[in-house]
């Protein structure tokens, strides 16, 4: 059981807003904030380089914590500045695409990843193809199996999509690919911190996460997991003194730190380390259970409002709820709720282009629930959406 009262007492933001944008960026704990500012103060007071040694040790503790959360080894974790940075570093390190090769992606693939795939594919004369969905909208791993051939250069899955509420079966995709040698990338930006993760069970080669979302780390942090046996298939797009120290030539590191640079924000990474520590301390299964209870309750209550439609799919769902209010564009609704001290997100085609396009949806309002939320906050969101539904 999570002690929500004491967790909230350490989250200054909950006093100011009803926050339902944890998938955009969550609320830092006071402790995380203090660790970040403490490091910046030491850098200002005593010199940036001189304050490095203890901070660098804390970053290695953070790496070990991140590894435990994913059931990975610390040597398989690199810290980055965002989910996209992690993903882009791994993608750019794959062998160049060849004419006729294929990239297979789930329907809810993150728009930024799709842009990267399509730009690469177009330049090489390769293709980007969608993996079919099961009736509940989630990825059809059985159909994927029939798509596999020697031309497939990459299979990519967004585990918990930005919109649409569902959780894809990342393990089933991993099982479909087992023994094929085809690189398997999982975008877990919205999953890590709310869904228990085990990279061995998933069977992925690469997995990425954002620090600021469900992990409640600071903005400007992310992480990249690369399976040990896959590392040597990746050539980083660029190297530096940490990723490849020069000794009669570049000595590319044998671990995932080949994707890191010497210069990084130690303050942010120390804060990220504290957020990771808290996530481990609370326990992801307990976090998952609370988010499930709150978000299913919120879905049911929003669905009961005349003029509100829930646009979620999936038999297994996350804490991300996508909906529309009749007469309101998503951005307008987000602004109106913000005026009432309630934070939600507004998402358009660019976030999940294939899914939004296939379903012919306009933009969506997104309420993303965390374990930090309370029943009272849910009731406030529901009452305000109800009020707005009667205004137009
Ligand atoms: C599924 C998914 N992948 C990637 C991203 C991008 O993450 P970042 O902004 O950290 O690059 C997002 C952002 O919302 C996302 O929802």
Short mmCIF file of N, CA, C and O in Angstrom, two decimals, residues 98-147:
data_model
loop_
_atom_site.label_atom_id
_atom_site.label_comp_id
_atom_site.label_asym_id
_atom_site.label_seq_id
_atom_site.Cartn_x
_atom_site.Cartn_y
_atom_site.Cartn_z
N UNK A 98 18.98 -0.38 -46.41
CA UNK A 98 19.24 -0.69 -47.82
C UNK A 98 17.93 -0.58 -48.61
O UNK A 98 16.85 -0.76 -48.04
N UNK A 99 18.04 -0.33 -49.90
CA UNK A 99 16.87 -0.29 -50.78
C UNK A 99 16.08 -1.60 -50.64
O UNK A 99 16.67 -2.67 -50.59
N UNK A 100 14.78 -1.47 -50.51
CA UNK A 100 13.92 -2.66 -50.43
C UNK A 100 13.72 -3.19 -49.01
O UNK A 100 12.88 -4.05 -48.78
N UNK A 101 14.48 -2.66 -48.05
CA UNK A 101 14.29 -3.15 -46.67
C UNK A 101 13.00 -2.58 -46.08
O UNK A 101 12.41 -1.63 -46.61
N UNK A 102 12.56 -3.19 -44.99
CA UNK A 102 11.26 -2.83 -44.41
C UNK A 102 11.41 -2.54 -42.91
O UNK A 102 12.14 -3.23 -42.20
N UNK A 103 10.68 -1.51 -42.46
CA UNK A 103 10.56 -1.23 -41.02
C UNK A 103 9.11 -1.49 -40.67
O UNK A 103 8.20 -0.92 -41.29
N UNK A 104 8.87 -2.36 -39.70
CA UNK A 104 7.49 -2.71 -39.31
C UNK A 104 7.18 -2.01 -37.98
O UNK A 104 7.95 -2.13 -37.02
N UNK A 105 6.04 -1.33 -37.94
CA UNK A 105 5.71 -0.54 -36.74
C UNK A 105 4.28 -0.80 -36.30
O UNK A 105 3.41 -1.11 -37.11
N UNK A 106 4.05 -0.63 -35.00
CA UNK A 106 2.69 -0.73 -34.46
C UNK A 106 1.87 0.48 -34.89
O UNK A 106 2.42 1.54 -35.24
N UNK A 107 0.52 0.33 -34.85
CA UNK A 107 -0.34 1.42 -35.31
C UNK A 107 -0.26 2.65 -34.41
O UNK A 107 -0.49 3.76 -34.85
N UNK A 108 0.08 2.45 -33.13
CA UNK A 108 0.12 3.61 -32.23
C UNK A 108 1.52 4.17 -32.08
O UNK A 108 1.84 4.84 -31.11
N UNK A 109 2.37 3.91 -33.08
CA UNK A 109 3.76 4.37 -32.95
C UNK A 109 3.83 5.88 -32.75
O UNK A 109 3.07 6.65 -33.36
N UNK A 110 4.72 6.30 -31.87
CA UNK A 110 4.94 7.73 -31.57
C UNK A 110 5.32 8.47 -32.87
O UNK A 110 6.17 8.00 -33.64
N UNK A 111 4.71 9.63 -33.09
CA UNK A 111 4.91 10.38 -34.33
C UNK A 111 6.36 10.75 -34.60
O UNK A 111 6.79 10.76 -35.76
N UNK A 112 7.10 11.05 -33.56
CA UNK A 112 8.52 11.42 -33.75
C UNK A 112 9.32 10.25 -34.30
O UNK A 112 10.19 10.42 -35.17
N UNK A 113 9.02 9.04 -33.79
CA UNK A 113 9.72 7.86 -34.31
C UNK A 113 9.35 7.64 -35.78
O UNK A 113 10.21 7.32 -36.61
N UNK A 114 8.05 7.81 -36.07
CA UNK A 114 7.60 7.61 -37.46
C UNK A 114 8.30 8.58 -38.40
O UNK A 114 8.69 8.20 -39.51
N UNK A 115 8.45 9.84 -37.96
CA UNK A 115 9.14 10.81 -38.81
C UNK A 115 10.56 10.33 -39.10
O UNK A 115 11.03 10.40 -40.24
N UNK A 116 11.22 9.82 -38.05
CA UNK A 116 12.61 9.33 -38.25
C UNK A 116 12.63 8.15 -39.22
O UNK A 116 13.47 8.10 -40.13
N UNK A 117 11.70 7.21 -39.03
CA UNK A 117 11.69 6.01 -39.91
C UNK A 117 11.43 6.42 -41.35
O UNK A 117 12.08 5.95 -42.28
N UNK A 118 10.44 7.31 -41.52
CA UNK A 118 10.04 7.63 -42.90
C UNK A 118 11.12 8.43 -43.62
O UNK A 118 11.36 8.21 -44.81
N UNK A 119 11.79 9.31 -42.90
CA UNK A 119 12.87 10.07 -43.54
C UNK A 119 14.00 9.12 -43.97
O UNK A 119 14.52 9.21 -45.08
N UNK A 120 14.32 8.19 -43.09
CA UNK A 120 15.39 7.22 -43.41
C UNK A 120 14.97 6.33 -44.58
O UNK A 120 15.76 6.05 -45.47
N UNK A 121 13.72 5.86 -44.50
CA UNK A 121 13.23 4.93 -45.53
C UNK A 121 13.19 5.60 -46.89
O UNK A 121 13.60 5.02 -47.90
N UNK A 122 12.74 6.84 -46.91
CA UNK A 122 12.65 7.54 -48.19
C UNK A 122 14.04 7.71 -48.80
O UNK A 122 14.24 7.48 -50.00
N UNK A 123 14.98 8.08 -47.96
CA UNK A 123 16.34 8.29 -48.48
C UNK A 123 16.94 7.00 -49.04
O UNK A 123 17.71 7.02 -50.00
N UNK A 124 16.56 5.86 -48.44
CA UNK A 124 17.20 4.60 -48.82
C UNK A 124 16.39 3.80 -49.85
O UNK A 124 16.88 2.81 -50.37
N UNK A 125 15.14 4.20 -50.09
CA UNK A 125 14.27 3.37 -50.94
C UNK A 125 13.75 2.18 -50.16
O UNK A 125 13.53 1.09 -50.71
N UNK A 126 13.55 2.36 -48.86
CA UNK A 126 12.97 1.31 -48.01
C UNK A 126 11.52 1.68 -47.70
O UNK A 126 11.03 2.71 -48.15
N UNK A 127 10.81 0.82 -46.94
CA UNK A 127 9.39 1.11 -46.64
C UNK A 127 9.14 1.05 -45.14
O UNK A 127 9.85 0.36 -44.40
N UNK A 128 8.07 1.76 -44.72
CA UNK A 128 7.59 1.68 -43.34
C UNK A 128 6.19 1.06 -43.43
O UNK A 128 5.33 1.58 -44.13
N UNK A 129 5.99 -0.06 -42.73
CA UNK A 129 4.70 -0.76 -42.84
C UNK A 129 4.07 -0.96 -41.47
O UNK A 129 4.78 -1.21 -40.50
N UNK A 130 2.74 -0.88 -41.45
CA UNK A 130 2.03 -1.05 -40.16
C UNK A 130 1.75 -2.52 -39.87
O UNK A 130 1.30 -3.25 -40.74
N UNK A 131 1.95 -2.89 -38.63
CA UNK A 131 1.57 -4.23 -38.18
C UNK A 131 0.06 -4.16 -37.89
O UNK A 131 -0.40 -3.22 -37.24
N UNK A 132 -0.74 -5.14 -38.35
CA UNK A 132 -2.18 -5.08 -38.08
C UNK A 132 -2.50 -5.12 -36.59
O UNK A 132 -1.66 -5.50 -35.76
N UNK A 133 -3.73 -4.72 -36.28
CA UNK A 133 -4.19 -4.70 -34.88
C UNK A 133 -5.16 -5.84 -34.62
O UNK A 133 -5.85 -6.31 -35.54
N UNK A 134 -5.25 -6.25 -33.39
CA UNK A 134 -6.30 -7.16 -32.93
C UNK A 134 -7.60 -6.35 -32.84
O UNK A 134 -7.57 -5.12 -32.88
N UNK A 135 -8.74 -7.03 -32.65
CA UNK A 135 -10.01 -6.28 -32.56
C UNK A 135 -10.00 -5.22 -31.46
O UNK A 135 -10.67 -4.19 -31.58
N UNK A 136 -9.23 -5.40 -30.40
CA UNK A 136 -9.23 -4.38 -29.33
C UNK A 136 -8.30 -3.20 -29.66
O UNK A 136 -8.17 -2.28 -28.85
N UNK A 137 -7.65 -3.23 -30.83
CA UNK A 137 -6.81 -2.10 -31.25
C UNK A 137 -5.34 -2.29 -30.93
O UNK A 137 -4.50 -1.52 -31.40
N UNK A 138 -5.00 -3.30 -30.13
CA UNK A 138 -3.58 -3.49 -29.77
C UNK A 138 -2.87 -4.30 -30.86
O UNK A 138 -3.51 -4.90 -31.74
N UNK A 139 -1.56 -4.32 -30.77
CA UNK A 139 -0.76 -4.94 -31.83
C UNK A 139 -1.06 -6.45 -31.95
O UNK A 139 -1.24 -7.14 -30.95
N UNK A 140 -1.10 -6.92 -33.21
CA UNK A 140 -1.39 -8.33 -33.47
C UNK A 140 -0.07 -9.05 -33.74
O UNK A 140 0.45 -9.04 -34.86
N UNK A 141 0.47 -9.67 -32.68
CA UNK A 141 1.79 -10.30 -32.80
C UNK A 141 1.73 -11.50 -33.75
O UNK A 141 2.72 -11.82 -34.42
N UNK A 142 0.58 -12.16 -33.84
CA UNK A 142 0.41 -13.30 -34.77
C UNK A 142 0.53 -12.81 -36.21
O UNK A 142 1.21 -13.44 -37.04
N UNK A 143 -0.11 -11.68 -36.51
CA UNK A 143 -0.04 -11.13 -37.87
C UNK A 143 1.39 -10.70 -38.18
O UNK A 143 1.86 -10.84 -39.32
N UNK A 144 2.09 -10.18 -37.17
CA UNK A 144 3.48 -9.76 -37.37
C UNK A 144 4.32 -10.93 -37.86
O UNK A 144 5.13 -10.79 -38.78
N UNK A 145 4.08 -12.10 -37.26
CA UNK A 145 4.88 -13.28 -37.63
C UNK A 145 4.82 -13.54 -39.13
O UNK A 145 5.82 -13.88 -39.76
N UNK A 146 3.60 -13.34 -39.69
CA UNK A 146 3.44 -13.60 -41.14
C UNK A 146 4.08 -12.53 -42.00
O UNK A 146 4.23 -12.71 -43.20
N UNK A 147 4.43 -11.38 -41.39
CA UNK A 147 5.04 -10.29 -42.18
C UNK A 147 6.56 -10.43 -42.26
O UNK A 147 7.21 -9.73 -43.03
#
